mmCIF file of C-alpha atoms in Angstrom:
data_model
loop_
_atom_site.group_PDB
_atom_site.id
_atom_site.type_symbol
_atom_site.label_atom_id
_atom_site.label_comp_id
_atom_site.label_asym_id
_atom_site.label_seq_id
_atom_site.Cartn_x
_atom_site.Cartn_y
_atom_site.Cartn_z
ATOM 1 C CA UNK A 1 -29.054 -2.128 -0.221
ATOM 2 C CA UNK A 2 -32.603 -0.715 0.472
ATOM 3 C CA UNK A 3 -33.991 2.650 1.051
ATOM 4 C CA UNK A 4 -34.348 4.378 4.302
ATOM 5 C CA UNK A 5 -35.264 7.992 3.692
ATOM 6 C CA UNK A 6 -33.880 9.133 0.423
ATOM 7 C CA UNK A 7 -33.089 7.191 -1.892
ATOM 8 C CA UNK A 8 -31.106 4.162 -1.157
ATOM 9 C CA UNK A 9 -28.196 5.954 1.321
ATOM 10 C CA UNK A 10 -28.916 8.231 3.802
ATOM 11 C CA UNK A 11 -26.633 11.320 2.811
ATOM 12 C CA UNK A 12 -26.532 15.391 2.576
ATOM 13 C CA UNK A 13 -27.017 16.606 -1.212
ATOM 14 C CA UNK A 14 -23.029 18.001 -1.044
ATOM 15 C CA UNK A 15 -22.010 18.580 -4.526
ATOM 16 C CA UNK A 16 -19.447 15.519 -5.688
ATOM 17 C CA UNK A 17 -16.926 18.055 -6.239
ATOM 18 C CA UNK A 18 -16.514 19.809 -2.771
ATOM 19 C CA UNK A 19 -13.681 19.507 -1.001
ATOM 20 C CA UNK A 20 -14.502 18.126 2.470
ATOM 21 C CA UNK A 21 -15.586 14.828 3.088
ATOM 22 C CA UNK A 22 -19.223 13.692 2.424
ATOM 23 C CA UNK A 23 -20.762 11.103 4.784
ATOM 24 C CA UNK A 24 -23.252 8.736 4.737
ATOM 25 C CA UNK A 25 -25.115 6.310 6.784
ATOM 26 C CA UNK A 26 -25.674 3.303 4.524
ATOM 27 C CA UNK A 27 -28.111 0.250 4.811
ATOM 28 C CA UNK A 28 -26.474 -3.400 4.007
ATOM 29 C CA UNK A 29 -28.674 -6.372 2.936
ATOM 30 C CA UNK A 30 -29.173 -7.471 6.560
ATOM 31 C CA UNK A 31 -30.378 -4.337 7.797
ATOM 32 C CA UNK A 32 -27.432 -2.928 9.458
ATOM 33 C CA UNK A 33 -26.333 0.661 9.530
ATOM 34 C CA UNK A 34 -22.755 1.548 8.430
ATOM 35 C CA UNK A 35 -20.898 4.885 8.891
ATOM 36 C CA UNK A 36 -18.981 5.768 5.492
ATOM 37 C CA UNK A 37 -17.623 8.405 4.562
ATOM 38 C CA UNK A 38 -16.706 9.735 1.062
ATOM 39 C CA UNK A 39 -13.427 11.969 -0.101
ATOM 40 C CA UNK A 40 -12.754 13.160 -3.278
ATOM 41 C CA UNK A 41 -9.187 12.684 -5.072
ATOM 42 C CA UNK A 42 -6.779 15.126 -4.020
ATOM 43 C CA UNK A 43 -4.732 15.112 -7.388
ATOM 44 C CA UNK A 44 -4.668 18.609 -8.748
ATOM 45 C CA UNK A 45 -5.919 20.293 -6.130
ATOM 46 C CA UNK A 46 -2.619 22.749 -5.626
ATOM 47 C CA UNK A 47 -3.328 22.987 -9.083
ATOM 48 C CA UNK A 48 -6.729 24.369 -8.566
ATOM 49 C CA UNK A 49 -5.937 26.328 -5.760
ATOM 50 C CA UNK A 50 -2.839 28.072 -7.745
ATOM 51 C CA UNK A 51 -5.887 28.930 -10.105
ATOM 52 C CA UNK A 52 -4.639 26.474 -12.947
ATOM 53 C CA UNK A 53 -7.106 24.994 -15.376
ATOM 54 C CA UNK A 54 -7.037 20.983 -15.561
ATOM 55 C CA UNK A 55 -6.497 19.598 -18.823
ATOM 56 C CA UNK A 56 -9.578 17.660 -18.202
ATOM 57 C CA UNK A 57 -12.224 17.860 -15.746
ATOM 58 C CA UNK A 58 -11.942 15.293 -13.148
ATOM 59 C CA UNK A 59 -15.517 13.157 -12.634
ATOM 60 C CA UNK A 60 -16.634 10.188 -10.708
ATOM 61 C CA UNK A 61 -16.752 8.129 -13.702
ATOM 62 C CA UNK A 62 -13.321 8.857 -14.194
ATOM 63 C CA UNK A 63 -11.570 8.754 -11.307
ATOM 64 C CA UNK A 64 -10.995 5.311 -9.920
ATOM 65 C CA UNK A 65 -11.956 4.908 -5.925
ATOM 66 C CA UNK A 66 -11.003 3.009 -3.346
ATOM 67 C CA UNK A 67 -13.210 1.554 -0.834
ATOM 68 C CA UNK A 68 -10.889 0.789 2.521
ATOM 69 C CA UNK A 69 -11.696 -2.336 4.558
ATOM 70 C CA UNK A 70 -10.200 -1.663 8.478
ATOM 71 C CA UNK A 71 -8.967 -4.395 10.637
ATOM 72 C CA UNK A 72 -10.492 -5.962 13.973
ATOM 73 C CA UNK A 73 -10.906 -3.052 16.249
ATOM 74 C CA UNK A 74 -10.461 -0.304 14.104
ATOM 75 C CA UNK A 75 -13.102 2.153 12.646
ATOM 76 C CA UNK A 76 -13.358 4.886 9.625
ATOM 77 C CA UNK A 77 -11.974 7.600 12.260
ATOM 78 C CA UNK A 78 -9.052 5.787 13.606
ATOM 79 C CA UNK A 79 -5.567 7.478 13.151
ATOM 80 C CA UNK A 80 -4.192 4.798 11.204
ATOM 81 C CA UNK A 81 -7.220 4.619 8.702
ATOM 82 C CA UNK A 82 -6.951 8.237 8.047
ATOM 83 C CA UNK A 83 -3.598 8.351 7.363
ATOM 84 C CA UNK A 84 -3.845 5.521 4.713
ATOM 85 C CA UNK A 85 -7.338 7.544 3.164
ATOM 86 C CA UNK A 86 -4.740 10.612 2.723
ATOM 87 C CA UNK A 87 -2.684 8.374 1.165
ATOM 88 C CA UNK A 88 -4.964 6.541 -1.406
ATOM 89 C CA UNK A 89 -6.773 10.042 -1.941
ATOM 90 C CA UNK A 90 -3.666 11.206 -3.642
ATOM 91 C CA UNK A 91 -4.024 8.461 -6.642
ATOM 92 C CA UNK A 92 -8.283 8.073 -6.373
ATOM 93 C CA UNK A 93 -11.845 8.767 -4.789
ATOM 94 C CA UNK A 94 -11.382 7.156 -0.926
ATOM 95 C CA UNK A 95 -14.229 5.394 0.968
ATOM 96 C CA UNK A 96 -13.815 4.468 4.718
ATOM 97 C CA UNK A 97 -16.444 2.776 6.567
ATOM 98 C CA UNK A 98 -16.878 1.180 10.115
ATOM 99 C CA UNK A 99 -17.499 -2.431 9.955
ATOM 100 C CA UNK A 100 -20.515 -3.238 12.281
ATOM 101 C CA UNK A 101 -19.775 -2.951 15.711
ATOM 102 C CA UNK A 102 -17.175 -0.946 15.410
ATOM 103 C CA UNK A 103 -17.076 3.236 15.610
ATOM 104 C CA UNK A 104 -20.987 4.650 14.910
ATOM 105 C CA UNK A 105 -22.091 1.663 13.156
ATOM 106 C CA UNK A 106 -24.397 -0.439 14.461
ATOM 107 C CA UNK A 107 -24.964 -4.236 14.652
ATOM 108 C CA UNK A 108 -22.236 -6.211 16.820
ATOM 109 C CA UNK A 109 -18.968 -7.928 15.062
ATOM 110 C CA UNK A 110 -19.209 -11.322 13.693
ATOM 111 C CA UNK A 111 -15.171 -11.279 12.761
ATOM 112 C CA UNK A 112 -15.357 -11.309 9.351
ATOM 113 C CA UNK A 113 -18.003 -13.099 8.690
ATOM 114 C CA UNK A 114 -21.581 -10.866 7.922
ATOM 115 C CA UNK A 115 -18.614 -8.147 7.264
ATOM 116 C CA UNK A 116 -18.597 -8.851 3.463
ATOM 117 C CA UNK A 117 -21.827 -7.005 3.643
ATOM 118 C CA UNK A 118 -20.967 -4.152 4.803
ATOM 119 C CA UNK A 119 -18.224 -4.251 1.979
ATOM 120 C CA UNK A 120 -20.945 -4.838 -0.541
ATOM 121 C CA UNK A 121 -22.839 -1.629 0.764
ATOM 122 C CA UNK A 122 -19.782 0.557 0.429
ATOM 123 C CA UNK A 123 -18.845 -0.619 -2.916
ATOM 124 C CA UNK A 124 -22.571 -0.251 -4.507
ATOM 125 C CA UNK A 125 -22.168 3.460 -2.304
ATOM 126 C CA UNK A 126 -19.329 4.252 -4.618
ATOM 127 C CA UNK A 127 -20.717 3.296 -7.581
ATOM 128 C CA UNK A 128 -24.063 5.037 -6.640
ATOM 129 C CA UNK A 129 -22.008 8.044 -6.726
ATOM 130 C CA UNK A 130 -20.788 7.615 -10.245
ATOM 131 C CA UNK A 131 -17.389 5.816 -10.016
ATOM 132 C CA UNK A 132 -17.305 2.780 -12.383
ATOM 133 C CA UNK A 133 -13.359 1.231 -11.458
ATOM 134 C CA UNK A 134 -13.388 0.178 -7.732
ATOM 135 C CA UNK A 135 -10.537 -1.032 -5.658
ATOM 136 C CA UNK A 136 -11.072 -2.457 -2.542
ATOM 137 C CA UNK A 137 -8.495 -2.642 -0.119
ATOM 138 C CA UNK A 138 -8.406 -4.847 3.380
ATOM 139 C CA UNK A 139 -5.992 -4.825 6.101
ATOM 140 C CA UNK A 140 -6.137 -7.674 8.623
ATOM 141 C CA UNK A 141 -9.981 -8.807 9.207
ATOM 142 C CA UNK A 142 -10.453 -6.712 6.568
ATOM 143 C CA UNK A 143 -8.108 -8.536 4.350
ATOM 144 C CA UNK A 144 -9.969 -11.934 4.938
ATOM 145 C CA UNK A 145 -13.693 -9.886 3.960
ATOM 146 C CA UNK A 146 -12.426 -8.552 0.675
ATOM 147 C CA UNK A 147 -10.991 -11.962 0.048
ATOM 148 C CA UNK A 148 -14.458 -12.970 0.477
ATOM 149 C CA UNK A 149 -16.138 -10.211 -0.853
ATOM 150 C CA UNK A 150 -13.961 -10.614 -4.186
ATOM 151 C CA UNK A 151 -15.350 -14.286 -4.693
ATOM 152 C CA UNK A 152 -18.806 -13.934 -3.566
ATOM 153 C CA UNK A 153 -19.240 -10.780 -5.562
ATOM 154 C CA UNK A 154 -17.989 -11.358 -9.265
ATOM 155 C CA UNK A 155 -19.141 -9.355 -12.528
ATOM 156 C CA UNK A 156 -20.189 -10.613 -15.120
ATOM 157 C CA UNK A 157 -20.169 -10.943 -19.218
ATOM 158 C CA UNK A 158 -22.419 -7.771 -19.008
ATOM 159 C CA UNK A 159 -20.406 -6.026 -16.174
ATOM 160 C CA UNK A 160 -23.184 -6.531 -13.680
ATOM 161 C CA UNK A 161 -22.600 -8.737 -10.336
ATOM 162 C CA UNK A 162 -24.634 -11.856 -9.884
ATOM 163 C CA UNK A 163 -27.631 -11.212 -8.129
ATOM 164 C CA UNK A 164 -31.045 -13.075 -6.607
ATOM 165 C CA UNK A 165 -32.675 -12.990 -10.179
ATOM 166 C CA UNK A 166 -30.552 -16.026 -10.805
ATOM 167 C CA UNK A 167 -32.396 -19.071 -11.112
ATOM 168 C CA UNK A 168 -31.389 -22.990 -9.409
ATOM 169 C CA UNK A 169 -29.886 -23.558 -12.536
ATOM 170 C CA UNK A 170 -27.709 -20.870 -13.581
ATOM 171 C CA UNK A 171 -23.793 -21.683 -13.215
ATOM 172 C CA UNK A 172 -22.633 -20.166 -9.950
ATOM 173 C CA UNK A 173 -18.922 -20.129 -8.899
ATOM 174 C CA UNK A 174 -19.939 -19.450 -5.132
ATOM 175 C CA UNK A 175 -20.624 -22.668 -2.678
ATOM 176 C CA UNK A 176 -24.078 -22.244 -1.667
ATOM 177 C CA UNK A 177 -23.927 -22.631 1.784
ATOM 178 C CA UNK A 178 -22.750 -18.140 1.052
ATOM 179 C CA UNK A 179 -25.780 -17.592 0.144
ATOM 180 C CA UNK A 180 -26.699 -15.806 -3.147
ATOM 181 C CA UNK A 181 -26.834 -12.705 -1.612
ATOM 182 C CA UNK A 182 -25.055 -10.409 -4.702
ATOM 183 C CA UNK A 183 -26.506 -7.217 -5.773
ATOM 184 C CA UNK A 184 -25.904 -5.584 -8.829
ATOM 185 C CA UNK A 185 -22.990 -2.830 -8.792
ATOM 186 C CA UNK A 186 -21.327 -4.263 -5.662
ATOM 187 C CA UNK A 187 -18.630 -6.196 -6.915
ATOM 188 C CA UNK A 188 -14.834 -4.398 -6.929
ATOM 189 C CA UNK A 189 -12.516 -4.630 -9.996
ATOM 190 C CA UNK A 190 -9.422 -4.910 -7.778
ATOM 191 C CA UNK A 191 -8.556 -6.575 -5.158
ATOM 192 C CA UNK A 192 -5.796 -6.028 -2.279
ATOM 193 C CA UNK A 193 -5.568 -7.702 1.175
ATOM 194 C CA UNK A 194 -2.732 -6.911 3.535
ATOM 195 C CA UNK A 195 -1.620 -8.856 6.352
ATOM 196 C CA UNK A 196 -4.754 -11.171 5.929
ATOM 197 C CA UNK A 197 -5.205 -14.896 7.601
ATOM 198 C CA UNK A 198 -5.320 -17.788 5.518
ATOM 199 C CA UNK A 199 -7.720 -19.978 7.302
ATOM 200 C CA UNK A 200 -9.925 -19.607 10.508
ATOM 201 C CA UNK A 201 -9.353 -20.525 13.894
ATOM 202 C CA UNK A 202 -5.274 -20.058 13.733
ATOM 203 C CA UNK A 203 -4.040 -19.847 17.196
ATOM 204 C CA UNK A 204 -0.167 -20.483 16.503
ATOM 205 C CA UNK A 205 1.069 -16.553 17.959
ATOM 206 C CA UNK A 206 0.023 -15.453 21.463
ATOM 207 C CA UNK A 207 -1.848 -11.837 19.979
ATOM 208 C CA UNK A 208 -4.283 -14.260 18.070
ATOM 209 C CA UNK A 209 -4.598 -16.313 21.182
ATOM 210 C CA UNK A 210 -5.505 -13.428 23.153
ATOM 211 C CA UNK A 211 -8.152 -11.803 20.499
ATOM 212 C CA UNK A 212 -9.378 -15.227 20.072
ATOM 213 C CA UNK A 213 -9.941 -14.850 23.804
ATOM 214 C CA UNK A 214 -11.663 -11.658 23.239
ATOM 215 C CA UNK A 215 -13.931 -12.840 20.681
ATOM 216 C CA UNK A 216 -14.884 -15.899 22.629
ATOM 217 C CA UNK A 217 -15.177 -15.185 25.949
ATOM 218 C CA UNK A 218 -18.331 -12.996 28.093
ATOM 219 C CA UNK A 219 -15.065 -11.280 30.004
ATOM 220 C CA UNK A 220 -13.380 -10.797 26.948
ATOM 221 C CA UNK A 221 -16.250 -8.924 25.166
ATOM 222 C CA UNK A 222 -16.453 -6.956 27.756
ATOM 223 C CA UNK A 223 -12.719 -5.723 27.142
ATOM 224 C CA UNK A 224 -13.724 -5.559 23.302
ATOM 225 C CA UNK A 225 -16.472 -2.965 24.036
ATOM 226 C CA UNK A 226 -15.175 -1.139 26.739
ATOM 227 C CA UNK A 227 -11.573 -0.953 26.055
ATOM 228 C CA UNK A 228 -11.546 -1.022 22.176
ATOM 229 C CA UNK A 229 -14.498 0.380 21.307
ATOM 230 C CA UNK A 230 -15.800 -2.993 19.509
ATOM 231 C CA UNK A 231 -19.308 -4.755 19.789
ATOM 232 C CA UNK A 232 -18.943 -8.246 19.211
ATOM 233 C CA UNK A 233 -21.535 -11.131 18.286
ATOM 234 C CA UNK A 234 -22.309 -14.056 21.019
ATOM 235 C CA UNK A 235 -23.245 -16.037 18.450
ATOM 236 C CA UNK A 236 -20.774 -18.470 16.555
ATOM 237 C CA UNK A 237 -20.673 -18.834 13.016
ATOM 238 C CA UNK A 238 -23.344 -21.448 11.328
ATOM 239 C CA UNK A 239 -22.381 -21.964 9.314
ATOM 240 C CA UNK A 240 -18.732 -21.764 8.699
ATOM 241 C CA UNK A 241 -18.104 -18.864 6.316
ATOM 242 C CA UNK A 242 -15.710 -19.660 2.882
ATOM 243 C CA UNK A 243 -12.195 -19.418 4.353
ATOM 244 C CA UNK A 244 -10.043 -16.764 2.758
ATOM 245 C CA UNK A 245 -8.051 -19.752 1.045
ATOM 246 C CA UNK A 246 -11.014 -20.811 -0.518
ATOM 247 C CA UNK A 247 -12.414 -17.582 -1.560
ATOM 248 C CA UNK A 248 -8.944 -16.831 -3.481
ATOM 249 C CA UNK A 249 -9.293 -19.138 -6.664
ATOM 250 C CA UNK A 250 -12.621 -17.625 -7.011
ATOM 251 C CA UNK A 251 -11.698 -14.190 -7.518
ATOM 252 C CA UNK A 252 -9.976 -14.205 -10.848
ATOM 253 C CA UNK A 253 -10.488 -12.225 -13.246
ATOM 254 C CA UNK A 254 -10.020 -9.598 -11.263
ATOM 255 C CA UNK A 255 -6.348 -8.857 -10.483
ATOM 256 C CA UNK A 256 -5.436 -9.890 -6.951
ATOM 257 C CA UNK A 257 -2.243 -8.062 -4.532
ATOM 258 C CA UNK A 258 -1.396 -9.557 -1.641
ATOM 259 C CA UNK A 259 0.709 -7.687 1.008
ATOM 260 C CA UNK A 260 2.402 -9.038 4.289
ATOM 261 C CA UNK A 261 4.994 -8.340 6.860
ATOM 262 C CA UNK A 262 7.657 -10.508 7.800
ATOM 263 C CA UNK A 263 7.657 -9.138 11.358
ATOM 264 C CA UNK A 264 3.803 -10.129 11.611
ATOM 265 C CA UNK A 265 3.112 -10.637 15.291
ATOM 266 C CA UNK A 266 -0.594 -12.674 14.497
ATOM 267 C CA UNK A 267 0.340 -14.357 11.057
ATOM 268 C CA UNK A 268 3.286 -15.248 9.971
ATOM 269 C CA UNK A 269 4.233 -16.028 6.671
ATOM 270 C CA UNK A 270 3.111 -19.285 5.416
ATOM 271 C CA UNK A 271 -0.602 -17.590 5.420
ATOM 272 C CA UNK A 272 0.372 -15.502 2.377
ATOM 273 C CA UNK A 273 2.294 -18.217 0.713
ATOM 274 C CA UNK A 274 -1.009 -20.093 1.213
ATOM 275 C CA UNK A 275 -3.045 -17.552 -0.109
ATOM 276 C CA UNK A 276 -0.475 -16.987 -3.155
ATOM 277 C CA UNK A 277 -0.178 -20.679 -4.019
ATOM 278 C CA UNK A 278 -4.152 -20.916 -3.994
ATOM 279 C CA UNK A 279 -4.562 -18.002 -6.175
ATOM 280 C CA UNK A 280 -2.805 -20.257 -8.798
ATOM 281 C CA UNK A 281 -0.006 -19.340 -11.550
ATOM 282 C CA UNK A 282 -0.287 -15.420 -12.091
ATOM 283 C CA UNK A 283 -3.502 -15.274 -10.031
ATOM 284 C CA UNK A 284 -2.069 -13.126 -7.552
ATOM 285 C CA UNK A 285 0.786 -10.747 -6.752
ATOM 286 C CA UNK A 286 2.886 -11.556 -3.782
ATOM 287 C CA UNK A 287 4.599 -8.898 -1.557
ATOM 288 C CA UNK A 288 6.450 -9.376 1.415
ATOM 289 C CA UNK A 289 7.538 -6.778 3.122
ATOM 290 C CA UNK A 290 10.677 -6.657 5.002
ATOM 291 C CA UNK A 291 10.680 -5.068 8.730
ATOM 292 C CA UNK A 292 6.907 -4.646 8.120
ATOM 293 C CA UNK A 293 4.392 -5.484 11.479
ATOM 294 C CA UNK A 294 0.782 -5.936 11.121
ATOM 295 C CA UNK A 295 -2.271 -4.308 8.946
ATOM 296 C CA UNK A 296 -2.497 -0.837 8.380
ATOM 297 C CA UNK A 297 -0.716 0.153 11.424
ATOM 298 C CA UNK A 298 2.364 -1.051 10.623
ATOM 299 C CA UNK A 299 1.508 0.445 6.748
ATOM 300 C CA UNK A 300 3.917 3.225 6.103
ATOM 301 C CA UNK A 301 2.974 5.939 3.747
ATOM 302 C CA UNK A 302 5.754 4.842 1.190
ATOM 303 C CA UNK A 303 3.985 1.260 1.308
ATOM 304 C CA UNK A 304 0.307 2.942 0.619
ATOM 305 C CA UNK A 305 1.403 4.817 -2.547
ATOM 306 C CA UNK A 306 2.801 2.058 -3.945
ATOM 307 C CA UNK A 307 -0.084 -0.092 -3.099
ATOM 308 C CA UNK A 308 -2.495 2.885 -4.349
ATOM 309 C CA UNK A 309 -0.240 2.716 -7.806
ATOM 310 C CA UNK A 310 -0.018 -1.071 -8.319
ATOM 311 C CA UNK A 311 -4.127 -1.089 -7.663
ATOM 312 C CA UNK A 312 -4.847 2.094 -10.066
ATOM 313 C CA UNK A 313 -2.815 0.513 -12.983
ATOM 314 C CA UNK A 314 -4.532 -2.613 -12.737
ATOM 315 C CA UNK A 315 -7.790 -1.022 -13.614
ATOM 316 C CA UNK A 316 -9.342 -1.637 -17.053
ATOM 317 C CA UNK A 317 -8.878 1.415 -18.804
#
């Protein structure tokens, strides 16, 4: 993160504990400008409305938050994004974002690649703000970049993430060809991905064939930006970024939840089993949910308070 105007985010001076949202352009390591917006937990407000005192005064530092990670083609105002940021904001402090190249962010897509830092910007945003328990939750694309995001930025004995200070020598659980990229404050303390690939490149269902012919081709791009609203990269990836199958032995200690649909029209279910089996004896929770589609549109709001209450009681206290 670096400093653009005022100190390191680019935000109104709203008080923490007003009601409507507070946005916030931030600044990842690459330069790129992120939408994000910040909402306070809703628990006890009818409380506080009704004029009844809390026992104890909710703060940043002690209300958990949730930074949510949107799929391909999605942004921090779509429908489906708000309704799970109601959701979450019942059980914890909610940030959405727009991944870059999609909604009022800037930069183009790279697919889940550069992604992680926009992640990384959100998560040091919430912690800026005073919240030390963060949750980060992916659906889709967004799945695969918290995978990521979960192995490449990792506390440690002191509670800090790994950063550049570290010299060629110091024990690193990251391949290098990631980078060492990690500032301080940006790593999450749980970790949830929902209907999230396995490995890169799959092709087996005919919506992944079709995005896949988004992504790659001039005509499809075209569609991307025109008819959904999504920027996307010419480039291709050099090099290769860690797979999510990779990244998911690497993310332990921090407890893992991994959600999918058996009605998953781009992945079916030997991706989560993957993921699941890589995570390693108790590594990871496994849900699969029956009838369930794909990401968070297929996320009903009985399926987002329980994920909201599995992630908040993993926390440390």
């Amino acid at each position: 993160m670096s400093s653009v105007s005022e100190g390191r985010f680019l935000s109104s001076s709203v008080p923490l504990l007003t009601p409507p949202p507070r946005c916030a352009t931030l600044l990842t390591d690459d330069g790129v400008r992120v939408e994000a917006v910040y909402e306070p937990c809703t628990a006890g407000s009818a409380a506080a409305r009704d004029g009844v005192a809390a026992t104890a005064a909710a703060t940043p530092a002690t209300t958990p938050a949730i930074v949510v990670a949107h799929g391909f083609t999605g942004s921090a105002d779509r429908p489906a994004v708000r309704r799970a940021a109601r959701a979450f904001a019942q059980r914890a402090a909610v940030i959405t974002f727009s991944f870059r190249g999609h909604g009022r962010s800037g930069g183009r897509s790279t697919v889940g690649d550069r992604e992680v830092l926009d992640l990384a910007a959100a998560v040091a945003w919430a912690r800026e703000l005073g919240h030390t328990r963060i949750v980060t939750v992916g659906f889709s694309m967004g799945g695969s970049v918290v995978l990521r995001h979960g192995a490449l930025y990792t506390a440690d004995s002191t509670g800090d993430s790994l950063d550049d200070s570290l010299d060629a020598d110091t024990p690193v659980r990251v391949p290098e060809r990631e980078g060492r990229t990690r500032r301080t404050g940006a790593h999450s303390d749980v970790v949830v991905s929902v209907s999230a690939p396995a490995r890169w490149y799959y092709r087996g269902m005919a919506p992944m064939r079709r995005l896949h012919w988004v992504v790659t081709r001039p005509t499809g791009r075209l569609v991307g930006r025109y008819g959904f609203r999504t920027r996307i990269a010419t480039e291709e990836w050099n090099p290769v970024p860690l797979s999510p199958v990779a990244a998911v032995p690497l993310i332990a200690p921090a407890p893992l939840l991994l959600v999918h649909g058996d009605r998953d029209p781009y992945f079916p279910l030997d991706h989560p089993r993957m993921l699941a089996e890589a995570a390693g004896p108790g590594g990871a929770e496994l849900w699969l949910e029956r009838g369930m589609g794909h990401a968070e549109n297929a996320a009903d709001d009985a399926l987002l308070a329980r994920i909201a209450d599995w992630a908040t009681a993993a926390l440390p206290a």
